[in-house]
Amino acid sequence: MSLVNSHENRLLLETVQAFMKAELHPHEDLVDKLGEVPLDLGRQIEKRAHEAGLYAANLPEEVGGGGLSLEAKTIMEREFGKTSHALHSWVARPTELLLACEGEQRERYLIPCVKGEKRELFGLTEPEAGSDVMGMKSNARRDGDDWILNGSKHFISGPVLPDFAIVFAATGVDESPRGSRKRVTSFLVDTGTPGFDVRDGTHCVSYRGYKTFQLSFNNVRLNKRQILGEEGRGLELAGQWLTYGRIFVGASCCGKAERLMGLATEWAASRKQFGQAIGKFQGTGFKLADMATELRAADLLVEDAIRRANEGNLTDADISMVKLYCSEMVNRVADNTVQIYGGMGLMEELPVQRLWRDARLERIWDGTSEIQRHIISRAILRPLGA
C-alpha cells in the first residue's frame, strides 16, 4: 500500500499489526461464539491500547490525542478491518465531532473521551430515518434557555454502554429554494438524564459482539450548553463525520479483503483434487486473479481519495465511489473465498464464514450502496441541469 510511504507510517503499521496479533486475533472465535466481548477483556484491550499509543490516536495532539495524519489514520483503519469490529472498537477512536466542543464541553466530554474515562455514541439513525435523514422524527423544542428532546434512535452501535450520546434532532424548519427543510441540531446527552433511556438493541449476524443500542427520549430537558456546534447546523457536523468515515470504511474493506485473499490463496495452494493443487485449475486460479485485481483497484481508490482530501478538492462523489466500490469488492472477495474453500468455507471451525458474514454489513452501514450510487449519479447529471 503506497500510503506506507514514510518511516513513521511503517512504524505505525508494525505497531498495529503487533497489537492485533497479541490483543485481538486470539479472541475472535470466543467473541463470535459468545456474541459479546466480556467486559474485562474489553477493558484489557483499552488498557493495552493506551500503553501502545493507539487510544485516541485519531485526535489532535493539542487535545491529548495521537495527532495522526489522514494517511496514518487510513493505514490504521485498514489493518483493523482484518478483525472483528467488536474487538477493535475497544481501541477507541473518539469521533472527531467532539472537536466541536467549546468551553466547559471540552472538559466534560472531549478530554474524558481522549483519556478513556468516557465513551460516546453517535445517534443519528431512526426506525423511519435511515438513508432518509430528513425523515427524522426526533425533535427538540425551546423552553426558556432549555430544550426539551423527544424521539428515538436505533442501530446505534458501540462496544459498551455509553456515558453520553451525540443526538441529532429537528429543532425547526428552514425555507430553501427546494422547499421546507428541517433544521437539525446535535445535542450532548448524558446517560442517566431523566427521560433518556439506553438499552441493548437487536443482535446482528455481522460483527457479533459489536453492540447496537436503542435510545429513547421522553421530555428530556437539556441546557443550551449541551448543543454541540451551532443550533441548526447538526447535519453539517454529521457530514464531516461521514466524509472520512466512508473513506475509513473503504480502507477497512480493503484490509478484510486482504485477509480473505490470504486465506483463499493458502487453501488453493494446499488443497489437492485430481492430483494437483486446486489453485492450478482455472476455475480457482482465475478467481484469485480477479480478487487480487479488485483489491488493487480498491486500494488505489482509497489512496486517490486521501490525495484529493489533502489537496482540498475531495467531492461527495469521490467519497461515495470509495464506499461503494470497496464495500462491494470485499463481498465479492468473501463470496469467492467461500467458494474456493467449498463446504469448509461455511464451517464454524474456520474464520472464513465469520469474515463472510462480517463483510455483508459493509454494503449497508455508513450509507447503503444504493445511496452511494444516488450521490454519484446526481453528481454526473447535475452539470447538465438534470
PDB file of N, CA and C in Angstrom, residues 247-323:
ATOM      1  N   ILE A 247     -14.489   6.904   3.891  1.00  0.00           N
ATOM      2  CA  ILE A 247     -13.157   6.544   3.398  1.00  0.00           C
ATOM      3  C   ILE A 247     -12.547   5.473   4.281  1.00  0.00           C
ATOM      4  N   PHE A 248     -12.722   5.611   5.591  1.00  0.00           N
ATOM      5  CA  PHE A 248     -12.172   4.615   6.509  1.00  0.00           C
ATOM      6  C   PHE A 248     -12.879   3.272   6.351  1.00  0.00           C
ATOM      7  N   VAL A 249     -14.192   3.294   6.075  1.00  0.00           N
ATOM      8  CA  VAL A 249     -14.895   2.042   5.792  1.00  0.00           C
ATOM      9  C   VAL A 249     -14.287   1.386   4.554  1.00  0.00           C
ATOM     10  N   GLY A 250     -14.006   2.191   3.528  1.00  0.00           N
ATOM     11  CA  GLY A 250     -13.377   1.651   2.329  1.00  0.00           C
ATOM     12  C   GLY A 250     -12.037   1.008   2.631  1.00  0.00           C
ATOM     13  N   ALA A 251     -11.216   1.692   3.429  1.00  0.00           N
ATOM     14  CA  ALA A 251      -9.916   1.139   3.799  1.00  0.00           C
ATOM     15  C   ALA A 251     -10.073  -0.139   4.607  1.00  0.00           C
ATOM     16  N   SER A 252     -11.041  -0.144   5.529  1.00  0.00           N
ATOM     17  CA  SER A 252     -11.307  -1.328   6.334  1.00  0.00           C
ATOM     18  C   SER A 252     -11.705  -2.509   5.456  1.00  0.00           C
ATOM     19  N   CYS A 253     -12.522  -2.252   4.434  1.00  0.00           N
ATOM     20  CA  CYS A 253     -12.916  -3.312   3.498  1.00  0.00           C
ATOM     21  C   CYS A 253     -11.694  -3.877   2.778  1.00  0.00           C
ATOM     22  N   CYS A 254     -10.754  -3.015   2.429  1.00  0.00           N
ATOM     23  CA  CYS A 254      -9.531  -3.482   1.768  1.00  0.00           C
ATOM     24  C   CYS A 254      -8.732  -4.390   2.701  1.00  0.00           C
ATOM     25  N   GLY A 255      -8.660  -4.024   3.966  1.00  0.00           N
ATOM     26  CA  GLY A 255      -7.959  -4.871   4.921  1.00  0.00           C
ATOM     27  C   GLY A 255      -8.599  -6.238   5.060  1.00  0.00           C
ATOM     28  N   LYS A 256      -9.934  -6.249   5.157  1.00  0.00           N
ATOM     29  CA  LYS A 256     -10.646  -7.521   5.274  1.00  0.00           C
ATOM     30  C   LYS A 256     -10.448  -8.368   4.017  1.00  0.00           C
ATOM     31  N   ALA A 257     -10.498  -7.719   2.850  1.00  0.00           N
ATOM     32  CA  ALA A 257     -10.306  -8.440   1.590  1.00  0.00           C
ATOM     33  C   ALA A 257      -8.898  -9.032   1.515  1.00  0.00           C
ATOM     34  N   GLU A 258      -7.915  -8.297   2.021  1.00  0.00           N
ATOM     35  CA  GLU A 258      -6.541  -8.813   2.014  1.00  0.00           C
ATOM     36  C   GLU A 258      -6.423 -10.067   2.881  1.00  0.00           C
ATOM     37  N   ARG A 259      -7.079 -10.049   4.043  1.00  0.00           N
ATOM     38  CA  ARG A 259      -7.042 -11.240   4.892  1.00  0.00           C
ATOM     39  C   ARG A 259      -7.734 -12.417   4.212  1.00  0.00           C
ATOM     40  N   LEU A 260      -8.892 -12.154   3.616  1.00  0.00           N
ATOM     41  CA  LEU A 260      -9.606 -13.206   2.900  1.00  0.00           C
ATOM     42  C   LEU A 260      -8.776 -13.735   1.737  1.00  0.00           C
ATOM     43  N   MET A 261      -8.124 -12.848   1.030  1.00  0.00           N
ATOM     44  CA  MET A 261      -7.275 -13.240  -0.104  1.00  0.00           C
ATOM     45  C   MET A 261      -6.146 -14.154   0.352  1.00  0.00           C
ATOM     46  N   GLY A 262      -5.573 -13.829   1.518  1.00  0.00           N
ATOM     47  CA  GLY A 262      -4.520 -14.674   2.062  1.00  0.00           C
ATOM     48  C   GLY A 262      -5.020 -16.067   2.394  1.00  0.00           C
ATOM     49  N   LEU A 263      -6.193 -16.143   3.007  1.00  0.00           N
ATOM     50  CA  LEU A 263      -6.776 -17.441   3.348  1.00  0.00           C
ATOM     51  C   LEU A 263      -7.096 -18.239   2.087  1.00  0.00           C
ATOM     52  N   ALA A 264      -7.668 -17.578   1.086  1.00  0.00           N
ATOM     53  CA  ALA A 264      -8.027 -18.255  -0.154  1.00  0.00           C
ATOM     54  C   ALA A 264      -6.789 -18.775  -0.881  1.00  0.00           C
ATOM     55  N   THR A 265      -5.733 -17.971  -0.877  1.00  0.00           N
ATOM     56  CA  THR A 265      -4.502 -18.367  -1.569  1.00  0.00           C
ATOM     57  C   THR A 265      -3.853 -19.572  -0.901  1.00  0.00           C
ATOM     58  N   GLU A 266      -3.797 -19.534   0.423  1.00  0.00           N
ATOM     59  CA  GLU A 266      -3.208 -20.669   1.150  1.00  0.00           C
ATOM     60  C   GLU A 266      -3.994 -21.947   0.893  1.00  0.00           C
ATOM     61  N   TRP A 267      -5.314 -21.833   0.907  1.00  0.00           N
ATOM     62  CA  TRP A 267      -6.164 -23.011   0.678  1.00  0.00           C
ATOM     63  C   TRP A 267      -5.992 -23.525  -0.753  1.00  0.00           C
ATOM     64  N   ALA A 268      -5.958 -22.601  -1.715  1.00  0.00           N
ATOM     65  CA  ALA A 268      -5.826 -23.003  -3.122  1.00  0.00           C
ATOM     66  C   ALA A 268      -4.473 -23.669  -3.400  1.00  0.00           C
ATOM     67  N   ALA A 269      -3.460 -23.292  -2.628  1.00  0.00           N
ATOM     68  CA  ALA A 269      -2.134 -23.868  -2.833  1.00  0.00           C
ATOM     69  C   ALA A 269      -1.963 -25.217  -2.132  1.00  0.00           C
ATOM     70  N   SER A 270      -2.729 -25.452  -1.061  1.00  0.00           N
ATOM     71  CA  SER A 270      -2.535 -26.675  -0.274  1.00  0.00           C
ATOM     72  C   SER A 270      -3.607 -27.740  -0.505  1.00  0.00           C
ATOM     73  N   ARG A 271      -4.801 -27.332  -0.851  1.00  0.00           N
ATOM     74  CA  ARG A 271      -5.899 -28.272  -1.082  1.00  0.00           C
ATOM     75  C   ARG A 271      -5.709 -28.956  -2.439  1.00  0.00           C
ATOM     76  N   LYS A 272      -5.683 -30.269  -2.452  1.00  0.00           N
ATOM     77  CA  LYS A 272      -5.438 -31.010  -3.691  1.00  0.00           C
ATOM     78  C   LYS A 272      -6.679 -31.804  -4.106  1.00  0.00           C
ATOM     79  N   GLN A 273      -6.967 -31.755  -5.388  1.00  0.00           N
ATOM     80  CA  GLN A 273      -8.029 -32.553  -6.006  1.00  0.00           C
ATOM     81  C   GLN A 273      -7.524 -33.007  -7.381  1.00  0.00           C
ATOM     82  N   PHE A 274      -7.879 -34.206  -7.753  1.00  0.00           N
ATOM     83  CA  PHE A 274      -7.467 -34.754  -9.043  1.00  0.00           C
ATOM     84  C   PHE A 274      -5.949 -34.669  -9.244  1.00  0.00           C
ATOM     85  N   GLY A 275      -5.232 -34.841  -8.126  1.00  0.00           N
ATOM     86  CA  GLY A 275      -3.790 -34.957  -8.208  1.00  0.00           C
ATOM     87  C   GLY A 275      -3.006 -33.659  -8.237  1.00  0.00           C
ATOM     88  N   GLN A 276      -3.675 -32.528  -8.050  1.00  0.00           N
ATOM     89  CA  GLN A 276      -2.918 -31.275  -8.039  1.00  0.00           C
ATOM     90  C   GLN A 276      -3.624 -30.231  -7.177  1.00  0.00           C
ATOM     91  N   ALA A 277      -2.882 -29.182  -6.813  1.00  0.00           N
ATOM     92  CA  ALA A 277      -3.461 -28.090  -6.019  1.00  0.00           C
ATOM     93  C   ALA A 277      -4.603 -27.447  -6.788  1.00  0.00           C
ATOM     94  N   ILE A 278      -5.700 -27.149  -6.101  1.00  0.00           N
ATOM     95  CA  ILE A 278      -6.870 -26.624  -6.792  1.00  0.00           C
ATOM     96  C   ILE A 278      -6.598 -25.253  -7.419  1.00  0.00           C
ATOM     97  N   GLY A 279      -5.582 -24.549  -6.922  1.00  0.00           N
ATOM     98  CA  GLY A 279      -5.240 -23.258  -7.499  1.00  0.00           C
ATOM     99  C   GLY A 279      -4.759 -23.351  -8.937  1.00  0.00           C
ATOM    100  N   LYS A 280      -4.339 -24.536  -9.361  1.00  0.00           N
ATOM    101  CA  LYS A 280      -3.864 -24.711 -10.733  1.00  0.00           C
ATOM    102  C   LYS A 280      -5.019 -24.850 -11.735  1.00  0.00           C
ATOM    103  N   PHE A 281      -6.215 -25.096 -11.227  1.00  0.00           N
ATOM    104  CA  PHE A 281      -7.382 -25.142 -12.104  1.00  0.00           C
ATOM    105  C   PHE A 281      -7.857 -23.715 -12.374  1.00  0.00           C
ATOM    106  N   GLN A 282      -8.208 -23.441 -13.608  1.00  0.00           N
ATOM    107  CA  GLN A 282      -8.615 -22.081 -13.951  1.00  0.00           C
ATOM    108  C   GLN A 282      -9.815 -21.603 -13.139  1.00  0.00           C
ATOM    109  N   GLY A 283     -10.717 -22.534 -12.809  1.00  0.00           N
ATOM    110  CA  GLY A 283     -11.896 -22.149 -12.042  1.00  0.00           C
ATOM    111  C   GLY A 283     -11.539 -21.523 -10.713  1.00  0.00           C
ATOM    112  N   THR A 284     -10.407 -21.933 -10.138  1.00  0.00           N
ATOM    113  CA  THR A 284      -9.932 -21.355  -8.871  1.00  0.00           C
ATOM    114  C   THR A 284      -8.908 -20.258  -9.121  1.00  0.00           C
ATOM    115  N   GLY A 285      -7.927 -20.522  -9.986  1.00  0.00           N
ATOM    116  CA  GLY A 285      -6.870 -19.554 -10.228  1.00  0.00           C
ATOM    117  C   GLY A 285      -7.382 -18.229 -10.764  1.00  0.00           C
ATOM    118  N   PHE A 286      -8.392 -18.287 -11.629  1.00  0.00           N
ATOM    119  CA  PHE A 286      -8.938 -17.050 -12.176  1.00  0.00           C
ATOM    120  C   PHE A 286      -9.682 -16.248 -11.101  1.00  0.00           C
ATOM    121  N   LYS A 287     -10.291 -16.944 -10.151  1.00  0.00           N
ATOM    122  CA  LYS A 287     -10.927 -16.232  -9.026  1.00  0.00           C
ATOM    123  C   LYS A 287      -9.875 -15.459  -8.247  1.00  0.00           C
ATOM    124  N   LEU A 288      -8.740 -16.097  -7.975  1.00  0.00           N
ATOM    125  CA  LEU A 288      -7.669 -15.412  -7.255  1.00  0.00           C
ATOM    126  C   LEU A 288      -7.176 -14.193  -8.032  1.00  0.00           C
ATOM    127  N   ALA A 289      -7.056 -14.337  -9.342  1.00  0.00           N
ATOM    128  CA  ALA A 289      -6.604 -13.224 -10.178  1.00  0.00           C
ATOM    129  C   ALA A 289      -7.580 -12.055 -10.101  1.00  0.00           C
ATOM    130  N   ASP A 290      -8.878 -12.349 -10.178  1.00  0.00           N
ATOM    131  CA  ASP A 290      -9.892 -11.295 -10.096  1.00  0.00           C
ATOM    132  C   ASP A 290      -9.876 -10.636  -8.721  1.00  0.00           C
ATOM    133  N   MET A 291      -9.734 -11.433  -7.671  1.00  0.00           N
ATOM    134  CA  MET A 291      -9.708 -10.896  -6.319  1.00  0.00           C
ATOM    135  C   MET A 291      -8.527  -9.948  -6.133  1.00  0.00           C
ATOM    136  N   ALA A 292      -7.357 -10.351  -6.598  1.00  0.00           N
ATOM    137  CA  ALA A 292      -6.165  -9.520  -6.456  1.00  0.00           C
ATOM    138  C   ALA A 292      -6.314  -8.209  -7.238  1.00  0.00           C
ATOM    139  N   THR A 293      -6.879  -8.296  -8.424  1.00  0.00           N
ATOM    140  CA  THR A 293      -7.060  -7.101  -9.258  1.00  0.00           C
ATOM    141  C   THR A 293      -8.040  -6.129  -8.614  1.00  0.00           C
ATOM    142  N   GLU A 294      -9.157  -6.644  -8.114  1.00  0.00           N
ATOM    143  CA  GLU A 294     -10.158  -5.783  -7.495  1.00  0.00           C
ATOM    144  C   GLU A 294      -9.630  -5.149  -6.211  1.00  0.00           C
ATOM    145  N   LEU A 295      -8.854  -5.896  -5.443  1.00  0.00           N
ATOM    146  CA  LEU A 295      -8.277  -5.339  -4.224  1.00  0.00           C
ATOM    147  C   LEU A 295      -7.316  -4.205  -4.567  1.00  0.00           C
ATOM    148  N   ARG A 296      -6.482  -4.403  -5.606  1.00  0.00           N
ATOM    149  CA  ARG A 296      -5.573  -3.332  -6.011  1.00  0.00           C
ATOM    150  C   ARG A 296      -6.358  -2.085  -6.421  1.00  0.00           C
ATOM    151  N   ALA A 297      -7.401  -2.274  -7.190  1.00  0.00           N
ATOM    152  CA  ALA A 297      -8.210  -1.139  -7.637  1.00  0.00           C
ATOM    153  C   ALA A 297      -8.853  -0.410  -6.446  1.00  0.00           C
ATOM    154  N   ALA A 298      -9.328  -1.169  -5.463  1.00  0.00           N
ATOM    155  CA  ALA A 298      -9.959  -0.572  -4.287  1.00  0.00           C
ATOM    156  C   ALA A 298      -8.943   0.230  -3.479  1.00  0.00           C
ATOM    157  N   ASP A 299      -7.757  -0.323  -3.279  1.00  0.00           N
ATOM    158  CA  ASP A 299      -6.714   0.404  -2.561  1.00  0.00           C
ATOM    159  C   ASP A 299      -6.363   1.710  -3.271  1.00  0.00           C
ATOM    160  N   LEU A 300      -6.310   1.673  -4.590  1.00  0.00           N
ATOM    161  CA  LEU A 300      -5.987   2.876  -5.347  1.00  0.00           C
ATOM    162  C   LEU A 300      -7.081   3.927  -5.218  1.00  0.00           C
ATOM    163  N   LEU A 301      -8.338   3.500  -5.155  1.00  0.00           N
ATOM    164  CA  LEU A 301      -9.436   4.445  -4.945  1.00  0.00           C
ATOM    165  C   LEU A 301      -9.301   5.140  -3.583  1.00  0.00           C
ATOM    166  N   VAL A 302      -8.966   4.355  -2.558  1.00  0.00           N
ATOM    167  CA  VAL A 302      -8.777   4.930  -1.222  1.00  0.00           C
ATOM    168  C   VAL A 302      -7.628   5.930  -1.245  1.00  0.00           C
ATOM    169  N   GLU A 303      -6.517   5.544  -1.836  1.00  0.00           N
ATOM    170  CA  GLU A 303      -5.352   6.420  -1.883  1.00  0.00           C
ATOM    171  C   GLU A 303      -5.639   7.695  -2.674  1.00  0.00           C
ATOM    172  N   ASP A 304      -6.410   7.580  -3.751  1.00  0.00           N
ATOM    173  CA  ASP A 304      -6.776   8.753  -4.536  1.00  0.00           C
ATOM    174  C   ASP A 304      -7.644   9.701  -3.722  1.00  0.00           C
ATOM    175  N   ALA A 305      -8.560   9.149  -2.923  1.00  0.00           N
ATOM    176  CA  ALA A 305      -9.414   9.991  -2.083  1.00  0.00           C
ATOM    177  C   ALA A 305      -8.588  10.735  -1.039  1.00  0.00           C
ATOM    178  N   ILE A 306      -7.597  10.070  -0.461  1.00  0.00           N
ATOM    179  CA  ILE A 306      -6.728  10.723   0.521  1.00  0.00           C
ATOM    180  C   ILE A 306      -5.959  11.861  -0.148  1.00  0.00           C
ATOM    181  N   ARG A 307      -5.443  11.611  -1.339  1.00  0.00           N
ATOM    182  CA  ARG A 307      -4.709  12.654  -2.065  1.00  0.00           C
ATOM    183  C   ARG A 307      -5.620  13.844  -2.347  1.00  0.00           C
ATOM    184  N   ARG A 308      -6.832  13.579  -2.812  1.00  0.00           N
ATOM    185  CA  ARG A 308      -7.768  14.660  -3.102  1.00  0.00           C
ATOM    186  C   ARG A 308      -8.126  15.434  -1.835  1.00  0.00           C
ATOM    187  N   ALA A 309      -8.294  14.718  -0.728  1.00  0.00           N
ATOM    188  CA  ALA A 309      -8.605  15.387   0.541  1.00  0.00           C
ATOM    189  C   ALA A 309      -7.467  16.320   0.952  1.00  0.00           C
ATOM    190  N   ASN A 310      -6.243  15.853   0.830  1.00  0.00           N
ATOM    191  CA  ASN A 310      -5.093  16.679   1.196  1.00  0.00           C
ATOM    192  C   ASN A 310      -4.936  17.888   0.282  1.00  0.00           C
ATOM    193  N   GLU A 311      -5.388  17.754  -0.962  1.00  0.00           N
ATOM    194  CA  GLU A 311      -5.311  18.861  -1.914  1.00  0.00           C
ATOM    195  C   GLU A 311      -6.508  19.803  -1.809  1.00  0.00           C
ATOM    196  N   GLY A 312      -7.518  19.388  -1.034  1.00  0.00           N
ATOM    197  CA  GLY A 312      -8.687  20.230  -0.830  1.00  0.00           C
ATOM    198  C   GLY A 312      -9.722  20.164  -1.918  1.00  0.00           C
ATOM    199  N   ASN A 313      -9.702  19.116  -2.758  1.00  0.00           N
ATOM    200  CA  ASN A 313     -10.705  19.031  -3.829  1.00  0.00           C
ATOM    201  C   ASN A 313     -11.467  17.703  -3.803  1.00  0.00           C
ATOM    202  N   LEU A 314     -11.632  17.126  -2.609  1.00  0.00           N
ATOM    203  CA  LEU A 314     -12.404  15.897  -2.457  1.00  0.00           C
ATOM    204  C   LEU A 314     -13.890  16.213  -2.569  1.00  0.00           C
ATOM    205  N   THR A 315     -14.608  15.474  -3.396  1.00  0.00           N
ATOM    206  CA  THR A 315     -16.042  15.703  -3.581  1.00  0.00           C
ATOM    207  C   THR A 315     -16.857  14.582  -2.931  1.00  0.00           C
ATOM    208  N   ASP A 316     -18.156  14.832  -2.779  1.00  0.00           N
ATOM    209  CA  ASP A 316     -19.048  13.803  -2.251  1.00  0.00           C
ATOM    210  C   ASP A 316     -19.042  12.568  -3.149  1.00  0.00           C
ATOM    211  N   ALA A 317     -18.973  12.783  -4.458  1.00  0.00           N
ATOM    212  CA  ALA A 317     -18.949  11.649  -5.381  1.00  0.00           C
ATOM    213  C   ALA A 317     -17.682  10.818  -5.190  1.00  0.00           C
ATOM    214  N   ASP A 318     -16.537  11.485  -4.966  1.00  0.00           N
ATOM    215  CA  ASP A 318     -15.289  10.755  -4.711  1.00  0.00           C
ATOM    216  C   ASP A 318     -15.445   9.833  -3.500  1.00  0.00           C
ATOM    217  N   ILE A 319     -16.032  10.385  -2.449  1.00  0.00           N
ATOM    218  CA  ILE A 319     -16.208   9.619  -1.202  1.00  0.00           C
ATOM    219  C   ILE A 319     -17.133   8.434  -1.445  1.00  0.00           C
ATOM    220  N   SER A 320     -18.214   8.689  -2.157  1.00  0.00           N
ATOM    221  CA  SER A 320     -19.185   7.623  -2.416  1.00  0.00           C
ATOM    222  C   SER A 320     -18.601   6.526  -3.294  1.00  0.00           C
ATOM    223  N   MET A 321     -17.749   6.894  -4.239  1.00  0.00           N
ATOM    224  CA  MET A 321     -17.103   5.883  -5.070  1.00  0.00           C
ATOM    225  C   MET A 321     -16.250   4.945  -4.216  1.00  0.00           C
ATOM    226  N   VAL A 322     -15.537   5.504  -3.247  1.00  0.00           N
ATOM    227  CA  VAL A 322     -14.726   4.680  -2.346  1.00  0.00           C
ATOM    228  C   VAL A 322     -15.611   3.717  -1.573  1.00  0.00           C
ATOM    229  N   LYS A 323     -16.645   4.261  -0.922  1.00  0.00           N
ATOM    230  CA  LYS A 323     -17.530   3.425  -0.103  1.00  0.00           C
ATOM    231  C   LYS A 323     -18.218   2.357  -0.943  1.00  0.00           C
TER     232      LYS A 323
END
